Amino acid sequence: MCRTVDLHQAVLAKNDTNAVELRRTLDDRGTTAVNLMSSPGSGKTALLEALLTRAVAGGTPAAAVTADLATENDATRLARSGAPVQQILTDGLCHLEAGMLRGKLEGWLPGGTRLLFVENVGNLVCPASYDLGETLRIALASVTEGEDKPVKYPAAFGLAHLVVITKTDLADAVEFRRDDFLSGVQQVNPGVPVIETSARTGEGVDALLAHVLRAADGRETHTPVLARQHEKHLHHHDTPSAEHSHAPAGTPR
Amino acid sequence: MHELSIALAVVDQVDTALRERGAERVPVRSLTLRVGELSGVVPEALDFSFGVAAEGTALADARLLIETVEGRARCEGCGRDTATGMPPDLWCGACEQAMSLTGGRELEIARVVLEDLEIRQGDDVPEASHVPHR
Ligand SMILES: Nc1nc2c(ncn2[C@@H]2O[C@H](COP(=O)(O)OP(=O)(O)OP(=O)(O)O)[C@@H](O)[C@H]2O)c(=O)[nH]1
Ligand SMILES: [Mg+2]
Ligand SMILES: [Zn+2]
Ligand SMILES: [Zn+2]
Ligand SMILES: [Zn+2]
């Protein structure tokens, strides 16, 4: 006779717990974390450099952590904004986990930091599964990547609080079909706000910073349909997470 | 690779759970995971990675059983209850409103079945219980 042990545990329970703790710690310090994810080369670093520069110029204490498989190039670029920046080298790991981020922040994150931007590893698959304790999760796609990115990577775009289109200065050159992109976004994440940006021309950078600041001020963010599953429980109950909600269905804006 | 991280998390959690129950030396016969269609995890890739992650642990000879869970959504407007498909369509065109997700995001360890030690005492690991992973 065999022994059956019922576990009924979320596979990512450890990360979820770390993320919940990190979110609380950041909250106590008055820091709001923003998690940016996209394919490699979508323009995360370029946009973040523009955002940090605006934030610093506007007197908002902002900092950034950027994660890559290798090289400190992105940190060097971001540091040009004047904001404090740290690089995480993931040593081959294709995503960030909450524990790795916490380790980097300990002893470094300057007191009084209002916005903490986290540039995830360029990858649209696994970063989607790992909560980093962020208040705002942004999925980005550039106009050069094709209109079907959101439906090809439904977890990344479906769990985002905000979708950002990048490199709009190239939209005409590549004949970007904006309506197709937006309908894909609507299909996997109904009601999610979309902001169009170009790090080259500066389009949308102020709107994006304003959106982030509203979230930091405690304004309620969009709740993705994918992030609230009803009736069945995703997580075990000792690790409440942002994705575990018993609230009745709301209508996203 | 994504699924390898997931497989390592699974092995680590089962290991901890067995330790808590004082059963860390008992070989695991089978392990059942529930994987939702919308969890972002590919069962085939997970099966492959599990073989690597389980090596040298109590799970080394365990058979991995994966129960897939269909993505499902319901419209509060018209009451329509439907499979979301993949990629999911979470918008009710008839009511012009977002649907509610009722299934498909699961990514959990359901249960493990342990070998019966009494029978196995003094035995070598039985060849028959080994399911090779592709
Ligand atoms: N035309 C144009 N090019 C851009 C824009 N933003 C970024 N780029 C270019 O796109 C390339 C990739 O930009 P990055 O900012 O490094 O992209 P990333 O997402 O940080 O890349 P990884 O960190 O490697 O994933 C660079 O050559 C940038 O100069 C933009 O708004 N317009
Ligand atoms: Mg970058
Ligand atoms: Zn990964
Ligand atoms: Zn619950
Ligand atoms: Zn309806």
Short mmCIF file of C-alpha atoms and ligand atoms in Angstrom, two decimals:
data_model
loop_
_atom_site.label_atom_id
_atom_site.label_comp_id
_atom_site.label_asym_id
_atom_site.label_seq_id
_atom_site.Cartn_x
_atom_site.Cartn_y
_atom_site.Cartn_z
CA MET A 1 0.00 0.00 0.00
CA CYS A 2 1.28 3.43 -0.88
CA ARG A 3 0.96 6.62 1.06
CA THR A 4 -0.63 9.58 -0.63
CA VAL A 5 0.29 13.03 0.61
CA ASP A 6 -2.09 15.76 -0.51
CA LEU A 7 -0.06 18.93 -0.86
CA HIS A 8 -2.24 21.30 -2.87
CA GLN A 9 0.52 23.92 -2.99
CA ALA A 10 1.16 26.60 -5.54
CA VAL A 11 4.37 25.77 -7.36
CA LEU A 12 5.55 29.36 -7.09
CA ALA A 13 4.47 29.76 -3.46
CA LYS A 14 8.00 30.62 -2.34
CA ASN A 15 8.35 33.43 -4.86
CA ASP A 16 4.83 34.63 -4.11
CA THR A 17 5.66 34.82 -0.39
CA ASN A 18 8.90 36.69 -1.07
CA ALA A 19 7.03 39.09 -3.34
CA VAL A 20 4.35 39.79 -0.75
CA GLU A 21 7.03 40.52 1.86
CA LEU A 22 8.98 42.72 -0.52
CA ARG A 23 5.86 44.66 -1.48
CA ARG A 24 5.19 45.30 2.22
CA THR A 25 8.78 46.36 2.89
CA LEU A 26 8.75 48.77 -0.05
CA ASP A 27 5.38 50.07 1.02
CA ASP A 28 6.71 50.86 4.50
CA ARG A 29 9.54 52.81 2.88
CA GLY A 30 7.19 54.73 0.63
CA THR A 31 8.63 53.11 -2.50
CA THR A 32 6.54 51.94 -5.44
CA ALA A 33 8.05 49.26 -7.68
CA VAL A 34 7.40 49.10 -11.41
CA ASN A 35 8.21 45.88 -13.28
CA LEU A 36 8.98 46.31 -16.99
CA MET A 37 8.94 43.29 -19.28
CA SER A 38 9.31 42.86 -23.03
CA SER A 39 11.15 40.92 -25.70
CA PRO A 40 14.87 41.60 -26.03
CA GLY A 41 15.46 44.94 -27.71
CA SER A 42 11.94 46.40 -27.43
CA GLY A 43 13.41 49.55 -25.98
CA LYS A 44 13.06 49.10 -22.23
CA THR A 45 16.40 50.68 -21.40
CA ALA A 46 15.97 53.59 -23.82
CA LEU A 47 12.52 54.41 -22.46
CA LEU A 48 13.63 53.97 -18.88
CA GLU A 49 16.53 56.34 -19.41
CA ALA A 50 14.08 58.97 -20.67
CA LEU A 51 11.71 58.29 -17.75
CA LEU A 52 14.46 58.52 -15.13
CA THR A 53 15.77 61.73 -16.65
CA ARG A 54 12.28 63.29 -16.45
CA ALA A 55 11.74 62.02 -12.93
CA VAL A 56 15.06 63.41 -11.72
CA ALA A 57 14.43 66.75 -13.46
CA GLY A 58 10.97 66.91 -11.87
CA GLY A 59 12.36 66.28 -8.39
CA THR A 60 10.92 62.77 -8.00
CA PRO A 61 13.40 60.46 -6.27
CA ALA A 62 13.62 57.50 -8.64
CA ALA A 63 15.98 54.54 -8.87
CA ALA A 64 16.37 51.59 -11.19
CA VAL A 65 17.51 48.01 -11.21
CA THR A 66 18.19 46.36 -14.53
CA ALA A 67 18.60 42.65 -15.09
CA ASP A 68 20.50 41.01 -17.90
CA LEU A 69 22.06 37.65 -18.59
CA ALA A 70 25.40 39.38 -19.07
CA THR A 71 27.10 42.82 -19.34
CA GLU A 72 26.54 45.98 -17.30
CA ASN A 73 25.79 48.03 -20.42
CA ASP A 74 22.20 48.80 -19.49
CA ALA A 75 23.13 50.02 -16.01
CA THR A 76 25.76 52.30 -17.53
CA ARG A 77 23.17 53.75 -19.93
CA LEU A 78 20.57 54.26 -17.19
CA ALA A 79 23.09 55.89 -14.83
CA ARG A 80 23.44 58.75 -17.33
CA SER A 81 20.07 59.99 -16.04
CA GLY A 82 21.67 60.77 -12.69
CA ALA A 83 19.42 58.32 -10.82
CA PRO A 84 20.89 55.57 -8.62
CA VAL A 85 21.11 52.36 -10.68
CA GLN A 86 22.06 48.77 -9.97
CA GLN A 87 22.70 45.91 -12.37
CA ILE A 88 21.63 42.34 -11.65
CA LEU A 89 23.50 39.74 -13.65
CA THR A 90 21.29 36.68 -13.71
CA ASP A 91 24.08 34.36 -14.82
CA GLY A 92 21.99 32.58 -17.40
CA LEU A 93 18.64 32.72 -15.64
CA CYS A 94 16.06 34.15 -18.04
CA HIS A 95 13.91 36.00 -15.50
CA LEU A 96 14.07 37.83 -12.17
CA GLU A 97 12.68 36.37 -8.96
CA ALA A 98 11.54 38.35 -5.93
CA GLY A 99 14.34 37.01 -3.73
CA MET A 100 17.00 38.16 -6.21
CA LEU A 101 15.54 41.64 -6.33
CA ARG A 102 15.30 41.84 -2.55
CA GLY A 103 18.95 40.81 -2.26
CA LYS A 104 19.98 43.60 -4.59
CA LEU A 105 17.92 46.22 -2.76
CA GLU A 106 19.17 45.38 0.72
CA GLY A 107 21.75 47.88 1.81
CA TRP A 108 21.52 49.81 -1.45
CA LEU A 109 18.07 51.28 -2.10
CA PRO A 110 18.46 54.95 -1.10
CA GLY A 111 16.05 56.16 1.61
CA GLY A 112 13.23 58.30 0.27
CA THR A 113 13.14 56.57 -3.13
CA ARG A 114 9.65 57.08 -4.45
CA LEU A 115 9.80 55.11 -7.70
CA LEU A 116 11.80 51.95 -8.20
CA PHE A 117 11.91 50.81 -11.82
CA VAL A 118 12.87 47.20 -12.44
CA GLU A 119 13.90 46.28 -15.96
CA ASN A 120 13.33 42.54 -16.25
CA VAL A 121 15.39 40.25 -18.46
CA GLY A 122 14.37 40.67 -22.12
CA ASN A 123 11.96 37.73 -22.37
CA LEU A 124 8.17 37.51 -22.58
CA VAL A 125 7.78 33.98 -21.27
CA CYS A 126 8.89 33.39 -17.71
CA PRO A 127 9.06 36.89 -16.22
CA ALA A 128 5.26 36.81 -16.42
CA SER A 129 5.11 34.03 -13.82
CA TYR A 130 7.16 35.83 -11.18
CA ASP A 131 5.65 38.53 -8.99
CA LEU A 132 8.45 40.89 -7.91
CA GLY A 133 6.42 42.83 -5.36
CA GLU A 134 5.61 45.47 -7.94
CA THR A 135 2.62 47.78 -7.79
CA LEU A 136 2.63 48.33 -11.51
CA ARG A 137 3.51 45.72 -14.10
CA ILE A 138 4.17 47.04 -17.59
CA ALA A 139 4.39 44.88 -20.71
CA LEU A 140 6.07 46.64 -23.63
CA ALA A 141 6.22 45.91 -27.35
CA SER A 142 7.82 47.93 -30.11
CA VAL A 143 6.07 48.71 -33.37
CA THR A 144 8.75 46.74 -35.20
CA GLU A 145 7.85 43.43 -33.54
CA GLY A 146 4.58 42.74 -35.31
CA GLU A 147 1.02 43.31 -34.19
CA ASP A 148 0.41 39.84 -32.79
CA LYS A 149 2.81 40.00 -29.80
CA PRO A 150 -0.03 40.26 -27.23
CA VAL A 151 -1.79 37.11 -28.45
CA LYS A 152 1.49 35.23 -28.88
CA TYR A 153 2.45 36.01 -25.27
CA PRO A 154 -0.91 36.11 -23.51
CA ALA A 155 0.52 35.64 -20.00
CA ALA A 156 2.87 38.62 -20.30
CA PHE A 157 0.29 40.98 -21.81
CA GLY A 158 -2.68 39.43 -20.03
CA LEU A 159 -1.25 40.07 -16.55
CA ALA A 160 -0.03 43.63 -17.20
CA HIS A 161 -1.52 46.64 -15.45
CA LEU A 162 -0.38 48.79 -18.34
CA VAL A 163 0.70 48.09 -21.92
CA VAL A 164 3.26 50.35 -23.56
CA ILE A 165 3.94 50.57 -27.28
CA THR A 166 7.52 51.70 -27.98
CA LYS A 167 9.41 53.18 -30.95
CA THR A 168 6.32 54.87 -32.42
CA ASP A 169 8.68 57.07 -34.47
CA LEU A 170 9.15 53.95 -36.63
CA ALA A 171 5.44 53.09 -36.91
CA ASP A 172 4.93 54.47 -40.40
CA ALA A 173 8.15 53.02 -41.74
CA VAL A 174 7.10 49.51 -40.70
CA GLU A 175 3.40 50.09 -41.45
CA PHE A 176 2.42 49.23 -37.89
CA ARG A 177 -1.26 48.18 -37.76
CA ARG A 178 -2.23 49.82 -34.50
CA ASP A 179 -5.83 48.53 -34.52
CA ASP A 180 -4.72 44.91 -34.83
CA PHE A 181 -2.30 45.33 -31.95
CA LEU A 182 -4.95 46.98 -29.78
CA SER A 183 -7.57 44.33 -30.50
CA GLY A 184 -5.08 41.62 -29.48
CA VAL A 185 -4.46 43.49 -26.23
CA GLN A 186 -8.19 43.83 -25.65
CA GLN A 187 -8.70 40.10 -26.24
CA VAL A 188 -6.21 38.93 -23.58
CA ASN A 189 -6.54 41.86 -21.18
CA PRO A 190 -9.84 43.73 -21.62
CA GLY A 191 -9.73 47.29 -20.39
CA VAL A 192 -5.97 47.57 -19.83
CA PRO A 193 -4.68 51.08 -20.54
CA VAL A 194 -2.24 51.48 -23.43
CA ILE A 195 0.32 54.27 -23.77
CA GLU A 196 2.24 54.92 -27.00
CA THR A 197 5.81 56.11 -26.64
CA SER A 198 9.01 56.90 -28.44
CA ALA A 199 12.28 57.30 -26.61
CA ARG A 200 13.59 58.99 -29.76
CA THR A 201 11.03 61.79 -29.98
CA GLY A 202 9.92 61.78 -26.34
CA GLU A 203 6.31 61.02 -27.28
CA GLY A 204 4.33 59.58 -24.39
CA VAL A 205 7.14 59.79 -21.85
CA ASP A 206 5.37 62.40 -19.74
CA ALA A 207 2.07 60.51 -19.95
CA LEU A 208 3.83 57.34 -18.83
CA LEU A 209 5.55 59.05 -15.91
CA ALA A 210 2.23 60.60 -14.89
CA HIS A 211 0.56 57.16 -14.97
CA VAL A 212 3.32 55.69 -12.80
CA LEU A 213 3.08 58.57 -10.33
CA ARG A 214 -0.68 58.12 -10.02
CA ALA A 215 -0.10 54.46 -9.12
CA ALA A 216 2.51 55.56 -6.58
CA ASP A 217 -0.06 57.96 -5.10
CA GLY A 218 -2.27 54.97 -4.40
CA ARG A 219 -4.63 55.41 -7.32
CA GLU A 220 -6.13 52.03 -8.12
CA THR A 221 -4.51 50.26 -11.06
CA HIS A 222 -6.23 48.18 -13.70
CA THR A 223 -7.02 44.61 -12.60
CA PRO A 224 -6.42 42.13 -15.44
CA VAL A 225 -9.01 39.38 -15.95
CA LEU A 226 -6.20 36.81 -15.94
CA ALA A 227 -5.09 37.96 -12.50
CA ARG A 228 -8.38 37.10 -10.81
CA GLN A 229 -9.57 33.57 -11.06
CA HIS A 230 -12.80 32.85 -9.29
CA GLU A 231 -14.22 29.77 -7.61
CA LYS A 232 -11.05 27.75 -7.70
CA HIS A 233 -8.11 28.68 -5.56
CA LEU A 234 -4.75 29.28 -7.14
CA HIS A 235 -2.67 29.69 -4.02
CA HIS A 236 -2.69 28.15 -0.65
CA HIS A 237 -4.05 30.51 1.91
CA ASP A 238 -0.98 31.29 3.97
CA THR A 239 0.50 33.21 1.07
CA PRO A 240 -1.95 35.84 0.00
CA SER A 241 -0.79 37.54 -3.17
CA ALA A 242 -1.97 40.20 -5.52
CA GLU A 243 -3.20 37.49 -7.82
CA HIS A 244 -5.39 35.92 -5.21
CA SER A 245 -8.61 37.74 -4.94
CA HIS A 246 -12.10 36.75 -3.87
CA ALA A 247 -13.55 40.06 -4.90
CA PRO A 248 -16.55 39.90 -7.19
CA ALA A 249 -15.96 40.57 -10.86
CA GLY A 250 -15.44 44.22 -11.57
CA THR A 251 -15.63 45.95 -14.89
CA PRO A 252 -12.24 47.29 -15.88
CA ARG A 253 -12.12 50.84 -17.07
CA MET B 1 14.83 27.84 -19.49
CA HIS B 2 11.53 28.58 -17.86
CA GLU B 3 10.28 25.06 -17.23
CA LEU B 4 13.55 24.06 -15.57
CA SER B 5 13.07 26.80 -12.96
CA ILE B 6 9.53 25.58 -12.42
CA ALA B 7 10.69 21.96 -12.14
CA LEU B 8 13.36 22.95 -9.61
CA ALA B 9 10.74 24.81 -7.58
CA VAL B 10 8.54 21.71 -7.62
CA VAL B 11 11.34 19.41 -6.49
CA ASP B 12 12.39 21.86 -3.78
CA GLN B 13 8.85 22.18 -2.45
CA VAL B 14 8.15 18.46 -2.40
CA ASP B 15 11.46 17.92 -0.66
CA THR B 16 10.54 20.48 2.03
CA ALA B 17 7.06 19.03 2.43
CA LEU B 18 8.42 15.51 2.90
CA ARG B 19 11.06 16.74 5.34
CA GLU B 20 8.34 18.42 7.42
CA ARG B 21 6.61 15.07 7.56
CA GLY B 22 9.81 13.18 8.46
CA ALA B 23 9.61 11.32 5.17
CA GLU B 24 12.55 12.82 3.33
CA ARG B 25 14.19 9.46 2.75
CA VAL B 26 11.11 7.82 1.30
CA PRO B 27 11.24 7.54 -2.48
CA VAL B 28 8.37 9.18 -4.29
CA ARG B 29 6.43 6.90 -6.62
CA SER B 30 4.45 9.59 -8.37
CA LEU B 31 3.89 13.30 -8.30
CA THR B 32 0.76 14.99 -9.63
CA LEU B 33 0.80 18.57 -10.89
CA ARG B 34 -2.18 20.60 -12.02
CA VAL B 35 -1.19 22.88 -14.86
CA GLY B 36 -3.65 25.39 -16.26
CA GLU B 37 -3.74 26.13 -19.96
CA LEU B 38 -3.19 29.82 -19.13
CA SER B 39 -0.44 29.30 -16.54
CA GLY B 40 2.30 30.05 -19.05
CA VAL B 41 3.86 26.63 -18.52
CA VAL B 42 4.19 23.98 -21.24
CA PRO B 43 3.55 20.46 -19.86
CA GLU B 44 5.87 18.73 -22.36
CA ALA B 45 8.77 21.00 -21.50
CA LEU B 46 8.03 20.54 -17.80
CA ASP B 47 8.11 16.77 -18.20
CA PHE B 48 11.54 17.00 -19.78
CA SER B 49 12.93 19.40 -17.19
CA PHE B 50 11.58 17.34 -14.32
CA GLY B 51 13.92 14.49 -15.20
CA VAL B 52 16.88 16.85 -14.82
CA ALA B 53 15.63 18.60 -11.68
CA ALA B 54 14.77 15.36 -9.87
CA GLU B 55 18.15 13.72 -10.34
CA GLY B 56 19.70 12.65 -7.07
CA THR B 57 16.60 13.45 -5.00
CA ALA B 58 13.78 11.38 -3.49
CA LEU B 59 11.92 12.20 -6.70
CA ALA B 60 14.52 10.64 -9.00
CA ASP B 61 12.34 7.67 -9.86
CA ALA B 62 9.00 9.37 -9.54
CA ARG B 63 6.50 9.28 -12.34
CA LEU B 64 5.32 12.78 -13.21
CA LEU B 65 1.59 13.03 -13.78
CA ILE B 66 0.29 16.28 -15.20
CA GLU B 67 -3.40 17.15 -15.06
CA THR B 68 -4.07 19.97 -17.48
CA VAL B 69 -6.84 22.40 -16.63
CA GLU B 70 -8.79 24.09 -19.38
CA GLY B 71 -8.98 27.88 -19.51
CA ARG B 72 -12.60 28.86 -18.81
CA ALA B 73 -14.42 32.15 -18.44
CA ARG B 74 -17.94 33.32 -17.67
CA CYS B 75 -19.72 36.46 -18.75
CA GLU B 76 -21.61 38.10 -15.88
CA GLY B 77 -23.71 39.90 -18.48
CA CYS B 78 -25.26 37.05 -20.45
CA GLY B 79 -24.22 34.12 -18.27
CA ARG B 80 -22.26 32.50 -21.08
CA ASP B 81 -19.74 29.99 -19.72
CA THR B 82 -17.11 28.99 -22.20
CA ALA B 83 -13.60 27.76 -22.90
CA THR B 84 -11.28 30.72 -23.32
CA GLY B 85 -9.26 29.10 -26.07
CA MET B 86 -5.55 29.70 -26.47
CA PRO B 87 -4.70 32.54 -26.84
CA PRO B 88 -7.58 33.34 -24.50
CA ASP B 89 -10.44 35.55 -25.58
CA LEU B 90 -11.65 37.24 -22.40
CA TRP B 91 -14.01 39.73 -23.98
CA CYS B 92 -17.74 39.11 -24.49
CA GLY B 93 -18.52 40.75 -27.80
CA ALA B 94 -22.28 40.43 -27.31
CA CYS B 95 -22.29 42.29 -23.98
CA GLU B 96 -19.24 44.44 -24.74
CA GLN B 97 -17.68 43.63 -21.42
CA ALA B 98 -14.84 41.67 -19.88
CA MET B 99 -15.51 38.11 -18.78
CA SER B 100 -14.48 36.53 -15.47
CA LEU B 101 -11.88 33.79 -15.37
CA THR B 102 -13.03 30.59 -13.70
CA GLY B 103 -10.18 28.25 -14.58
CA GLY B 104 -6.87 27.83 -16.34
CA ARG B 105 -4.30 29.65 -14.18
CA GLU B 106 -3.54 26.66 -11.95
CA LEU B 107 0.07 25.76 -11.34
CA GLU B 108 0.11 23.58 -8.29
CA ILE B 109 1.44 20.44 -6.75
CA ALA B 110 -1.64 18.36 -6.10
CA ARG B 111 -0.19 15.32 -4.35
CA VAL B 112 2.66 12.87 -4.08
CA VAL B 113 2.43 9.13 -3.65
CA LEU B 114 5.22 7.60 -1.60
CA GLU B 115 6.65 4.14 -1.99
CA ASP B 116 5.71 1.68 0.72
CA LEU B 117 8.90 1.25 2.70
CA GLU B 118 7.90 -1.99 4.45
CA ILE B 119 7.68 -3.88 1.19
CA ARG B 120 10.78 -2.25 -0.15
CA GLN B 121 13.04 -2.81 2.83
CA GLY B 122 16.34 -4.27 1.68
CA ASP B 123 15.29 -4.09 -1.94
CA ASP B 124 17.11 -2.26 -4.59
CA VAL B 125 15.22 0.48 -6.31
CA PRO B 126 12.84 -1.51 -8.49
CA GLU B 127 13.52 -1.04 -12.16
CA ALA B 128 9.82 -1.11 -12.97
CA SER B 129 9.04 2.11 -11.10
CA HIS B 130 11.39 4.13 -13.23
CA VAL B 131 9.73 6.13 -15.92
CA PRO B 132 12.32 7.63 -18.19
CA HIS B 133 11.82 11.27 -19.04
CA ARG B 134 12.20 12.30 -22.61
N1 LIG C 1 13.90 54.49 -33.47
C1 LIG C 1 13.88 54.14 -32.19
N2 LIG C 1 14.78 53.25 -31.71
C2 LIG C 1 14.74 52.91 -30.41
C3 LIG C 1 13.79 53.47 -29.53
N3 LIG C 1 13.98 52.93 -28.30
C4 LIG C 1 15.02 52.10 -28.41
N4 LIG C 1 15.49 52.06 -29.67
C5 LIG C 1 16.61 51.27 -30.20
O1 LIG C 1 16.30 49.90 -30.07
C6 LIG C 1 17.45 49.15 -29.68
C7 LIG C 1 17.17 48.38 -28.39
O2 LIG C 1 16.85 49.28 -27.35
P1 LIG C 1 17.09 48.95 -25.82
O3 LIG C 1 16.62 50.13 -25.04
O4 LIG C 1 18.48 48.51 -25.59
O5 LIG C 1 16.10 47.72 -25.66
P2 LIG C 1 15.91 46.77 -24.37
O6 LIG C 1 14.49 46.36 -24.35
O7 LIG C 1 16.42 47.44 -23.16
O8 LIG C 1 16.84 45.54 -24.74
P3 LIG C 1 17.30 44.33 -23.75
O9 LIG C 1 17.65 44.91 -22.42
O10 LIG C 1 18.47 43.76 -24.46
O11 LIG C 1 16.16 43.38 -23.69
C8 LIG C 1 18.57 50.16 -29.53
O12 LIG C 1 19.31 50.16 -30.73
C9 LIG C 1 17.85 51.47 -29.35
O13 LIG C 1 18.58 52.58 -29.81
C10 LIG C 1 12.84 54.42 -30.06
O14 LIG C 1 11.96 54.94 -29.36
N5 LIG C 1 12.94 54.70 -31.39
MG MG C 2 17.80 46.74 -21.71
ZN ZN C 3 13.13 32.23 -16.85
ZN ZN C 4 -8.74 31.53 -1.54
ZN ZN C 5 -21.96 38.40 -22.33
#
